[in-house]
Amino acid sequence: VAAAQQSADGFGKLYDCYFGRVYGFVASKVNDRGDAEDLTSEIFMKVLENINSFEWRGIPFGGWLFKIARNTLNSYYATHAKSSTKDIDEVYGLADDENKTSPHTNAARNELAEKVRVVMNELPEREKTVVQLKFYGQLNNREIMHATGLSESNVGIILFRTLKKIKPELTYFS
């Protein structure tokens, strides 16, 4: 972070480190690949504009960055009134590789993706956001705490209870 505050090369390294995680989280929240790309760019522009205001006060950089991501998404929702999730195949670029895998693998992947989408859509917004930050954004519980304003223990409890709740619905696929 200190290098990013001093030079473009430093910011580039920070960007490379966090881009996939931020894009994964954003893509899990919006319904359009183009919107996800635009929002991710907007988030990193805000990070670049505000990087010099970041100070180490016990808040990890990832938590600060994902708080910017959540605020950007909230503005997007207010403008576009969208809150649907993204197809898991598209998030991971799997839809582009369909011809490279067997029909059985594609069918199983599509069935799992649909089940995950249904299960995620049934979750309350707070649980959904915590799970998305954990698995799409790849944040640890402390970073999720700072991104959401929940306590770290509350994040852990929400994750534990949510995963316990959805596990029976997804055990057929494991």
Backbone as a printed PyTorch tensor [residue, N CA C, xyz], in Angstrom:
tensor([[[  0.8370,  -1.1880,   0.0000],
         [  0.0000,   0.0000,   0.0000],
         [  0.8800,   1.2490,   0.0000]],

        [[  1.9480,   1.2110,   0.7870],
         [  2.8450,   2.3730,   0.8260],
         [  3.4530,   2.6150,  -0.5500]],

        [[  3.8270,   1.5520,  -1.2470],
         [  4.3770,   1.6980,  -2.5970],
         [  3.3180,   2.2470,  -3.5490]],

        [[  2.0770,   1.8290,  -3.3660],
         [  0.9830,   2.3120,  -4.2210],
         [  0.7270,   3.7920,  -3.9850]],

        [[  0.9780,   4.2660,  -2.7870],
         [  0.8010,   5.6820,  -2.4820],
         [  1.9130,   6.5290,  -3.0900]],

        [[  3.0270,   5.8740,  -3.4580],
         [  4.1830,   6.5970,  -3.9790],
         [  4.3330,   6.5520,  -5.4910]],

        [[  3.8720,   5.4430,  -6.1320],
         [  4.1390,   5.3110,  -7.5730],
         [  3.0560,   4.5160,  -8.2890]],

        [[  3.0180,   4.7140,  -9.6070],
         [  2.0660,   3.9790, -10.4410],
         [  2.4020,   2.4950, -10.4590]],

        [[  3.6970,   2.1590, -10.4500],
         [  4.0950,   0.7480, -10.4220],
         [  3.6050,   0.0700,  -9.1480]],

        [[  3.7080,   0.7800,  -8.0370],
         [  3.2190,   0.2450,  -6.7670],
         [  1.7200,   0.0200,  -6.7970]],

        [[  0.9950,   0.9710,  -7.3850],
         [ -0.4510,   0.7980,  -7.4970],
         [ -0.7730,  -0.3590,  -8.4340]],

        [[  0.0050,  -0.5170,  -9.4920],
         [ -0.2060,  -1.6280, -10.4290],
         [ -0.1000,  -2.9770,  -9.7380]],

        [[  0.8470,  -3.1050,  -8.8370],
         [  1.0000,  -4.3680,  -8.0930],
         [ -0.2020,  -4.6060,  -7.1810]],

        [[ -0.6720,  -3.5510,  -6.5590],
         [ -1.8590,  -3.6500,  -5.7050],
         [ -3.0790,  -4.0290,  -6.5480]],

        [[ -3.2040,  -3.4050,  -7.6890],
         [ -4.2930,  -3.6970,  -8.6280],
         [ -4.2520,  -5.1680,  -9.0400]],

        [[ -3.0790,  -5.6510,  -9.4210],
         [ -2.9380,  -7.0560,  -9.8390],
         [ -3.3150,  -8.0160,  -8.7150]],

        [[ -2.9690,  -7.6450,  -7.4960],
         [ -3.2530,  -8.4910,  -6.3400],
         [ -4.7480,  -8.5910,  -6.0530]],

        [[ -5.4730,  -7.4960,  -6.2100],
         [ -6.8770,  -7.4500,  -5.8030],
         [ -7.8810,  -7.5130,  -6.9490]],

        [[ -7.4590,  -7.3540,  -8.1810],
         [ -8.4100,  -7.2730,  -9.2820],
         [ -9.3480,  -8.4790,  -9.3470]],

        [[ -8.7980,  -9.6840,  -9.3540],
         [ -9.6260, -10.8860,  -9.4720],
         [-10.6380, -11.0230,  -8.3590]],

        [[-10.2310, -10.6780,  -7.1610],
         [-11.1230, -10.7860,  -6.0150],
         [-12.2560,  -9.7640,  -6.1070]],

        [[-11.9040,  -8.5330,  -6.4840],
         [-12.9270,  -7.4870,  -6.5950],
         [-13.8740,  -7.8170,  -7.7440]],

        [[-13.3180,  -8.2090,  -8.8860],
         [-14.1700,  -8.5390, -10.0290],
         [-15.0950,  -9.7160,  -9.6910]],

        [[-14.5640, -10.7360,  -9.0360],
         [-15.3970, -11.8820,  -8.6540],
         [-16.5550, -11.4830,  -7.7630]],

        [[-16.2760, -10.6060,  -6.8040],
         [-17.3340, -10.1440,  -5.9080],
         [-18.3680,  -9.3190,  -6.6650]],

        [[-17.9030,  -8.3870,  -7.4790],
         [-18.8220,  -7.5220,  -8.2320],
         [-19.6490,  -8.3570,  -9.2050]],

        [[-19.0090,  -9.2820,  -9.9090],
         [-19.7220, -10.1130, -10.8840],
         [-20.7690, -10.9880, -10.2090]],

        [[-20.5420, -11.3470,  -8.9490],
         [-21.5410, -12.1440,  -8.2370],
         [-22.7550, -11.3110,  -7.8410]],

        [[-22.6220,  -9.9930,  -7.8870],
         [-23.6920,  -9.1070,  -7.4620],
         [-24.4960,  -8.4910,  -8.6000]],

        [[-23.9200,  -8.4020,  -9.8020],
         [-24.6270,  -7.7770, -10.9250],
         [-24.9030,  -8.8160, -12.0020]],

        [[-25.8050,  -8.4980, -12.8830],
         [-26.2960,  -9.4770, -13.8350],
         [-25.7110,  -9.3230, -15.2350]],

        [[-24.6740,  -8.5370, -15.3780],
         [-24.1520,  -8.2770, -16.7030],
         [-22.6320,  -8.1730, -16.6380]],

        [[-21.9610,  -8.9040, -17.5070],
         [-20.4970,  -8.9190, -17.5130],
         [-19.9350,  -7.5160, -17.7660]],

        [[-20.5220,  -6.7870, -18.6950],
         [-20.0650,  -5.4310, -19.0000],
         [-20.2050,  -4.5140, -17.8010]],

        [[-21.3330,  -4.6190, -17.0930],
         [-21.5290,  -3.8110, -15.8880],
         [-20.4940,  -4.1780, -14.8250]],

        [[-20.2160,  -5.4700, -14.6760],
         [-19.2240,  -5.9090, -13.6950],
         [-17.8520,  -5.3340, -14.0230]],

        [[-17.4940,  -5.3450, -15.2970],
         [-16.2010,  -4.7860, -15.7080],
         [-16.1660,  -3.2870, -15.4650]],

        [[-17.2420,  -2.5920, -15.8150],
         [-17.3060,  -1.1400, -15.6090],
         [-17.2350,  -0.7910, -14.1260]],

        [[-17.9870,  -1.5140, -13.3120],
         [-17.9880,  -1.2360, -11.8740],
         [-16.6290,  -1.5170, -11.2500]],

        [[-15.9880,  -2.5940, -11.6870],
         [-14.6540,  -2.9110, -11.1610],
         [-13.6830,  -1.7910, -11.5170]],

        [[-13.7640,  -1.2870, -12.7440],
         [-12.9160,  -0.1610, -13.1420],
         [-13.2120,   1.0660, -12.2890]],

        [[-14.4900,   1.3260, -12.0660],
         [-14.8850,   2.4770, -11.2490],
         [-14.3520,   2.3490,  -9.8240]],

        [[-14.4190,   1.1440,  -9.2840],
         [-13.9200,   0.9010,  -7.9290],
         [-12.4310,   1.1990,  -7.8540]],

        [[-11.6720,   0.6940,  -8.8210],
         [-10.2330,   0.9310,  -8.7780],
         [ -9.8760,   2.3910,  -9.0560]],

        [[-10.7050,   3.0950,  -9.8090],
         [-10.4800,   4.5340,  -9.9870],
         [-10.6680,   5.2520,  -8.6490]],

        [[-11.6910,   4.8550,  -7.9010],
         [-11.9230,   5.4610,  -6.5880],
         [-10.7800,   5.1280,  -5.6290]],

        [[-10.3020,   3.8910,  -5.7050],
         [ -9.1740,   3.5060,  -4.8580],
         [ -7.9570,   4.3600,  -5.2090]],

        [[ -7.6810,   4.5090,  -6.5020],
         [ -6.5430,   5.3180,  -6.9430],
         [ -6.6860,   6.7660,  -6.4710]],

        [[ -7.8760,   7.3180,  -6.6040],
         [ -8.1200,   8.7050,  -6.1930],
         [ -7.9810,   8.9000,  -4.6800]],

        [[ -8.2400,   7.8320,  -3.9150],
         [ -8.2470,   7.9550,  -2.4580],
         [ -7.1280,   7.2110,  -1.7550]],

        [[ -6.2090,   6.6120,  -2.5050],
         [ -5.1580,   5.7850,  -1.9030],
         [ -4.3230,   6.5720,  -0.8980]],

        [[ -4.1120,   7.8510,  -1.1550],
         [ -3.2920,   8.6460,  -0.2340],
         [ -4.0060,   8.9460,   1.0760]],

        [[ -5.3160,   8.7700,   1.1070],
         [ -6.0430,   8.9910,   2.3590],
         [ -6.1050,   7.7240,   3.2130]],

        [[ -5.6740,   6.5860,   2.6510],
         [ -5.6840,   5.3440,   3.4310],
         [ -4.5810,   5.4070,   4.4800]],

        [[ -4.9510,   5.1190,   5.7150],
         [ -3.9960,   5.0700,   6.8180],
         [ -4.1860,   3.7550,   7.5590]],

        [[ -3.0930,   3.2040,   8.0370],
         [ -3.1630,   1.9680,   8.8210],
         [ -3.6960,   2.2970,  10.1990]],

        [[ -4.9530,   1.9580,  10.4440],
         [ -5.5790,   2.1780,  11.7500],
         [ -6.2000,   0.8830,  12.2460]],

        [[ -5.5530,  -0.2180,  11.9630],
         [ -6.0940,  -1.5060,  12.3650],
         [ -7.0710,  -2.0750,  11.3570]],

        [[ -7.3400,  -1.3430,  10.3010],
         [ -8.2320,  -1.8290,   9.2470],
         [ -7.3690,  -2.3340,   8.1060]],

        [[ -7.5150,  -3.6080,   7.7360],
         [ -6.7320,  -4.1150,   6.6130],
         [ -7.1040,  -3.3960,   5.3170]],

        [[ -6.1560,  -3.2930,   4.4180],
         [ -6.4100,  -2.6250,   3.1550],
         [ -7.5650,  -3.2860,   2.4080]],

        [[ -7.6270,  -4.6180,   2.4290],
         [ -8.7080,  -5.3280,   1.7350],
         [-10.0810,  -4.9280,   2.2440]],

        [[-10.2130,  -4.7370,   3.5390],
         [-11.4920,  -4.2920,   4.1000],
         [-11.8610,  -2.9020,   3.6030]],

        [[-10.8690,  -2.0160,   3.5500],
         [-11.0850,  -0.6520,   3.0460],
         [-11.5050,  -0.6920,   1.5840]],

        [[-10.7970,  -1.4890,   0.7870],
         [-11.0940,  -1.5880,  -0.6470],
         [-12.4980,  -2.1590,  -0.8770]],

        [[-12.8600,  -3.2070,  -0.1510],
         [-14.1740,  -3.8140,  -0.3560],
         [-15.3030,  -2.9500,   0.2110]],

        [[-14.9930,  -2.0560,   1.1360],
         [-15.9990,  -1.0970,   1.5670],
         [-16.2910,  -0.1290,   0.4160]],

        [[-15.2450,   0.2850,  -0.3050],
         [-15.4360,   1.1090,  -1.4970],
         [-16.2530,   0.3330,  -2.5270]],

        [[-15.9510,  -0.9550,  -2.6840],
         [-16.6890,  -1.7920,  -3.6410],
         [-18.1650,  -1.8650,  -3.2580]],

        [[-18.4560,  -2.0960,  -1.9990],
         [-19.8590,  -2.1750,  -1.5560],
         [-20.5770,  -0.8520,  -1.7580]],

        [[-19.9170,   0.2630,  -1.4410],
         [-20.5420,   1.5730,  -1.6310],
         [-20.8000,   1.8390,  -3.1140]],

        [[-19.8770,   1.4380,  -3.9600],
         [-20.0490,   1.6090,  -5.4070],
         [-21.2200,   0.7620,  -5.8970]],

        [[-21.3240,  -0.4550,  -5.4130],
         [-22.4510,  -1.3160,  -5.7810],
         [-23.7750,  -0.7340,  -5.2860]],

        [[-23.7750,  -0.1750,  -4.0800],
         [-25.0050,   0.4340,  -3.5650],
         [-25.4460,   1.5920,  -4.4540]],

        [[-24.5040,   2.3950,  -4.9140],
         [-24.8350,   3.4930,  -5.8420],
         [-25.3680,   2.9320,  -7.1520]],

        [[-24.7560,   1.8620,  -7.6200],
         [-25.2030,   1.2040,  -8.8600],
         [-26.6420,   0.7150,  -8.7100]],

        [[-26.9400,   0.0570,  -7.5760],
         [-28.2960,  -0.4400,  -7.3510],
         [-29.2970,   0.7060,  -7.2900]],

        [[-28.9120,   1.7870,  -6.6490],
         [-29.8170,   2.9320,  -6.5420],
         [-30.1250,   3.5020,  -7.9250]],

        [[-29.1460,   3.4700,  -8.7990],
         [-29.3230,   4.0020, -10.1470],
         [-30.0290,   3.0170, -11.0660]],

        [[-29.6660,   1.7490, -10.9630],
         [-30.1630,   0.7530, -11.9150],
         [-31.2380,  -0.1620, -11.3540]],

        [[-31.4850,  -0.0910, -10.0540],
         [-32.4990,  -0.9380,  -9.4080],
         [-32.3170,  -2.4000,  -9.7750]],

        [[-31.0670,  -2.8680,  -9.7350],
         [-30.7570,  -4.2790, -10.0020],
         [-30.1460,  -4.8690,  -8.7420]],

        [[-30.5320,  -6.1010,  -8.4350],
         [-29.8830,  -6.7870,  -7.3200],
         [-29.7980,  -8.2890,  -7.5620]],

        [[-29.7530,  -8.6860,  -8.8090],
         [-29.6800, -10.1140,  -9.1080],
         [-28.2290, -10.5850,  -9.0990]],

        [[-28.0570, -11.8930,  -9.0980],
         [-26.7190, -12.4500,  -9.0680],
         [-26.2670, -12.8320, -10.4640]],

        [[-24.9950, -13.0880, -10.5840],
         [-24.3610, -13.4220, -11.8550],
         [-24.2530, -14.9250, -11.9870]],

        [[-24.3850, -15.4200, -13.1970],
         [-24.2300, -16.8340, -13.4690],
         [-22.8250, -17.2710, -13.0900]],

        [[-22.7080, -18.3180, -12.2760],
         [-21.4070, -18.7560, -11.7840],
         [-20.4740, -19.1670, -12.9280]],

        [[-21.0230, -19.7130, -14.0220],
         [-20.1830, -20.0740, -15.1670],
         [-19.5140, -18.8480, -15.7570]],

        [[-20.2460, -17.7600, -15.8610],
         [-19.6870, -16.5470, -16.4490],
         [-18.6800, -15.8950, -15.5160]],

        [[-18.9020, -15.9700, -14.2080],
         [-17.9820, -15.3670, -13.2540],
         [-16.5970, -15.9710, -13.4120]],

        [[-16.5380, -17.2650, -13.5770],
         [-15.2580, -17.9430, -13.6810],
         [-14.8400, -18.2010, -15.1280]],

        [[-15.5430, -17.6170, -16.0860],
         [-15.1580, -17.7630, -17.4860],
         [-15.3890, -19.1530, -18.0430]],

        [[-16.2330, -19.9220, -17.3960],
         [-16.4520, -21.2880, -17.8350],
         [-17.3410, -21.3660, -19.0670]],

        [[-18.2120, -20.3950, -19.2480],
         [-19.1290, -20.4200, -20.3820],
         [-18.3630, -20.3830, -21.6960]],

        [[-17.1870, -19.7440, -21.7290],
         [-16.3890, -19.6550, -22.9430],
         [-15.7210, -20.9810, -23.2970]],

        [[-15.5840, -21.8880, -22.3200],
         [-14.8530, -23.1310, -22.5350],
         [-15.7710, -24.3410, -22.7170]],

        [[-17.0530, -24.1450, -22.9650],
         [-17.9930, -25.2600, -23.0150],
         [-17.6210, -26.3160, -24.0460]],

        [[-17.1000, -25.9090, -25.1850],
         [-16.7510, -26.8830, -26.2250],
         [-15.5360, -27.7150, -25.8590]],

        [[-14.8060, -27.3330, -24.8320],
         [-13.5890, -28.0370, -24.4380],
         [-13.8430, -29.1230, -23.4120]],

        [[-15.0720, -29.2420, -22.9040],
         [-15.3680, -30.2410, -21.8840],
         [-16.4730, -31.1710, -22.3740]],

        [[-16.6040, -32.2890, -21.6860],
         [-17.6000, -33.2770, -22.0920],
         [-19.0090, -32.7900, -21.7870]],

        [[-20.0040, -33.3230, -22.5050],
         [-21.3950, -32.9470, -22.2270],
         [-21.8060, -33.2930, -20.7950]],

        [[-21.2960, -34.4190, -20.2850],
         [-21.6220, -34.8120, -18.9130],
         [-21.0920, -33.7710, -17.9200]],

        [[-19.8630, -33.3360, -18.1230],
         [-19.2660, -32.3300, -17.2410],
         [-20.0350, -31.0270, -17.3260]],

        [[-20.4080, -30.6350, -18.5400],
         [-21.1770, -29.4070, -18.7070],
         [-22.5310, -29.5060, -18.0290]],

        [[-23.1850, -30.6490, -18.1610],
         [-24.5030, -30.8180, -17.5380],
         [-24.3910, -30.7510, -16.0230]],

        [[-23.3860, -31.4130, -15.4740],
         [-23.1950, -31.3900, -14.0220],
         [-22.8680, -29.9760, -13.5430]],

        [[-22.0150, -29.2870, -14.2810],
         [-21.6330, -27.9210, -13.9110],
         [-22.8440, -26.9920, -13.9870]],

        [[-23.6430, -27.1460, -15.0320],
         [-24.8330, -26.3020, -15.1730],
         [-25.8410, -26.5650, -14.0580]],

        [[-25.9960, -27.8410, -13.6990],
         [-26.9190, -28.1950, -12.6260],
         [-26.4420, -27.6150, -11.2940]],

        [[-25.1380, -27.7240, -11.0270],
         [-24.5800, -27.1580,  -9.7990],
         [-24.7120, -25.6410,  -9.7950]],

        [[-24.3810, -24.9930, -10.9100],
         [-24.4720, -23.5310, -10.9970],
         [-25.9020, -23.0690, -10.7400]],

        [[-26.8570, -23.7780, -11.3000],
         [-28.2630, -23.4010, -11.0990],
         [-28.6600, -23.5840,  -9.6350]],

        [[-28.2240, -24.6760,  -9.0320],
         [-28.5600, -24.9170,  -7.6280],
         [-27.9160, -23.8680,  -6.7280]],

        [[-26.6490, -23.5210,  -6.9810],
         [-25.9830, -22.4850,  -6.1970],
         [-26.7090, -21.1550,  -6.3620]],

        [[-27.1120, -20.8330,  -7.5870],
         [-27.8320, -19.5870,  -7.8500],
         [-29.1470, -19.5490,  -7.0670]],

        [[-29.8870, -20.6560,  -7.0770],
         [-31.1620, -20.7170,  -6.3620],
         [-30.9330, -20.5710,  -4.8650]],

        [[-29.9560, -21.3100,  -4.3330],
         [-29.6710, -21.2570,  -2.9010],
         [-29.2360, -19.8530,  -2.4970]],

        [[-28.3650, -19.2240,  -3.2840],
         [-27.8900, -17.8720,  -2.9700],
         [-29.0420, -16.8700,  -3.0150]],

        [[-29.9180, -16.9900,  -3.9800],
         [-31.0390, -16.0490,  -4.1020],
         [-32.0340, -16.1840,  -2.9560]],

        [[-32.0560, -17.3420,  -2.3020],
         [-32.9700, -17.5570,  -1.1860],
         [-32.4280, -17.0080,   0.1340]],

        [[-31.1370, -16.6830,   0.1710],
         [-30.5340, -16.1840,   1.4000],
         [-30.9390, -14.7290,   1.6490]],

        [[-31.0630, -14.3550,   2.9140],
         [-31.2520, -12.9410,   3.2290],
         [-30.0310, -12.1440,   2.7360]],

        [[-30.2150, -10.8770,   2.4450],
         [-29.1630, -10.0540,   1.8310],
         [-27.8730, -10.0440,   2.6530]],

        [[-27.9790,  -9.9420,   3.9650],
         [-26.7730,  -9.8970,   4.8050],
         [-25.9720, -11.1820,   4.6830]],

        [[-26.6470, -12.3330,   4.7490],
         [-25.9640, -13.6180,   4.6160],
         [-25.3640, -13.7700,   3.2280]],

        [[-26.1190, -13.3720,   2.2130],
         [-25.6400, -13.4690,   0.8370],
         [-24.3730, -12.6360,   0.6460]],

        [[-24.3790, -11.4220,   1.1600],
         [-23.2250, -10.5400,   1.0120],
         [-21.9960, -11.1050,   1.7070]],

        [[-22.1650, -11.6230,   2.9140],
         [-21.0310, -12.1900,   3.6500],
         [-20.4630, -13.3990,   2.8890]],

        [[-21.3220, -14.2680,   2.3880],
         [-20.8630, -15.4360,   1.6270],
         [-20.1730, -14.9910,   0.3330]],

        [[-20.7220, -14.0040,  -0.3460],
         [-20.1150, -13.5180,  -1.5820],
         [-18.7560, -12.8870,  -1.3230]],

        [[-18.6360, -12.1170,  -0.2560],
         [-17.3380, -11.5290,   0.0770],
         [-16.3190, -12.6120,   0.4150]],

        [[-16.7650, -13.6550,   1.0960],
         [-15.8610, -14.7270,   1.5080],
         [-15.3990, -15.5610,   0.3040]],

        [[-16.3280, -15.9700,  -0.5550],
         [-15.9790, -16.9270,  -1.5970],
         [-15.7330, -16.3090,  -2.9680]],

        [[-16.4250, -15.2450,  -3.3070],
         [-16.1630, -14.5710,  -4.5790],
         [-15.0550, -13.5390,  -4.4040]],

        [[-15.1190, -12.7980,  -3.2930],
         [-14.1140, -11.7710,  -3.0330],
         [-12.8730, -12.3080,  -2.3520]],

        [[-12.9440, -13.5200,  -1.8270],
         [-11.8370, -14.1960,  -1.1570],
         [-11.2750, -13.3770,   0.0030]],

        [[-12.1670, -12.7480,   0.7580],
         [-11.7430, -11.9760,   1.9220],
         [-11.7190, -12.8620,   3.1590]],

        [[-10.8580, -12.5100,   4.1060],
         [-10.9020, -13.2000,   5.3860],
         [-11.9480, -12.5180,   6.2610]],

        [[-12.2410, -13.1120,   7.4000],
         [-13.3210, -12.5940,   8.2540],
         [-13.0440, -11.1710,   8.7320]],

        [[-11.7980, -10.8460,   8.9980],
         [-11.4650,  -9.4900,   9.4490],
         [-11.7240,  -8.4750,   8.3390]],

        [[-11.3710,  -8.8130,   7.0970],
         [-11.6300,  -7.9180,   5.9780],
         [-13.1370,  -7.7520,   5.7520]],

        [[-13.8750,  -8.8500,   5.9040],
         [-15.3400,  -8.7820,   5.7710],
         [-15.9140,  -7.8840,   6.8620]],

        [[-15.3620,  -7.9920,   8.0640],
         [-15.8050,  -7.1550,   9.1760],
         [-15.6940,  -5.6780,   8.7930]],

        [[-14.5560,  -5.2960,   8.2430],
         [-14.3520,  -3.8910,   7.9010],
         [-15.1900,  -3.4710,   6.6900]],

        [[-15.4410,  -4.3900,   5.7840],
         [-16.2250,  -4.0630,   4.5950],
         [-17.7110,  -3.9240,   4.9090]],

        [[-18.1790,  -4.6580,   5.9300],
         [-19.6150,  -4.6750,   6.2180],
         [-20.0210,  -3.9150,   7.4750]],

        [[-19.0590,  -3.6820,   8.3680],
         [-19.3970,  -3.0420,   9.6320],
         [-19.8790,  -4.0260,  10.6920]],

        [[-19.8950,  -5.3050,  10.3760],
         [-20.2510,  -6.3300,  11.3580],
         [-19.0260,  -6.6280,  12.2180]],

        [[-19.2150,  -7.2330,  13.3750],
         [-18.0720,  -7.6420,  14.1810],
         [-17.4630,  -8.8980,  13.5500]],

        [[-16.1920,  -9.1280,  13.8410],
         [-15.5200, -10.2910,  13.2670],
         [-16.1710, -11.5870,  13.7360]],

        [[-16.5620, -11.6550,  14.9920],
         [-17.2140, -12.8660,  15.4940],
         [-18.5810, -13.0480,  14.8330]],

        [[-19.2860, -11.9440,  14.5720],
         [-20.5800, -12.0230,  13.9070],
         [-20.4000, -12.5510,  12.4720]],

        [[-19.3560, -12.0960,  11.7990],
         [-19.0660, -12.5940,  10.4420],
         [-18.8630, -14.1040,  10.4880]],

        [[-18.0600, -14.5700,  11.4360],
         [-17.8070, -16.0070,  11.5660],
         [-19.0800, -16.7970,  11.8400]],

        [[-19.9160, -16.2640,  12.7100],
         [-21.1780, -16.9340,  13.0490],
         [-22.0980, -16.9710,  11.8240]],

        [[-22.1940, -15.8500,  11.1130],
         [-23.0460, -15.8070,   9.9140],
         [-22.5590, -16.8170,   8.8890]],

        [[-21.2490, -16.8680,   8.6610],
         [-20.7060, -17.8370,   7.6990],
         [-20.9950, -19.2680,   8.1400]],

        [[-20.7190, -19.5710,   9.4040],
         [-20.9360, -20.9180,   9.9080],
         [-22.3920, -21.3390,   9.7620]],

        [[-23.2930, -20.4900,  10.2130],
         [-24.7190, -20.8390,  10.1630],
         [-25.2420, -20.9210,   8.7310]],

        [[-24.7830, -20.0090,   7.8860],
         [-25.2470, -20.0140,   6.4980],
         [-24.7520, -21.2580,   5.7780]],

        [[-23.4770, -21.5820,   5.9410],
         [-22.9400, -22.7730,   5.2740],
         [-23.5850, -24.0440,   5.8170]],

        [[-23.8370, -24.0640,   7.1110],
         [-24.5240, -25.2160,   7.7120],
         [-25.9330, -25.3500,   7.1300]],

        [[-26.5810, -24.2020,   6.9160],
         [-27.9480, -24.1960,   6.3910],
         [-27.9920, -24.6560,   4.9280]],

        [[-27.0280, -24.2280,   4.1190],
         [-27.0850, -24.5500,   2.6820],
         [-26.3990, -25.8660,   2.3360]],

        [[-25.5840, -26.3960,   3.2370],
         [-24.8600, -27.6370,   2.9410],
         [-25.7930, -28.7810,   2.5500]],

        [[-26.8930, -29.0330,   3.2660],
         [-27.7650, -30.1300,   2.8620],
         [-28.3350, -29.9540,   1.4520]],

        [[-28.5330, -28.7180,   1.0430],
         [-29.0950, -28.4670,  -0.2880],
         [-28.0780, -28.7170,  -1.3940]],

        [[-26.7880, -28.7100,  -1.0650],
         [-25.7430, -28.8720,  -2.0710],
         [-24.9680, -30.1830,  -1.9440]],

        [[-25.2820, -31.0370,  -0.9400],
         [-24.5120, -32.2540,  -0.7380],
         [-24.6430, -33.2280,  -1.8990]],

        [[-25.7320, -33.2040,  -2.6150],
         [-25.9250, -34.0760,  -3.7730],
         [-24.8340, -33.8470,  -4.8080]],

        [[-24.2960, -32.6160,  -4.8660],
         [-23.3490, -32.2430,  -5.8960],
         [-21.9040, -32.4520,  -5.5050]],

        [[-21.6310, -32.7550,  -4.2540],
         [-20.2340, -32.8780,  -3.8400],
         [-19.6440, -34.2370,  -4.1440]]])
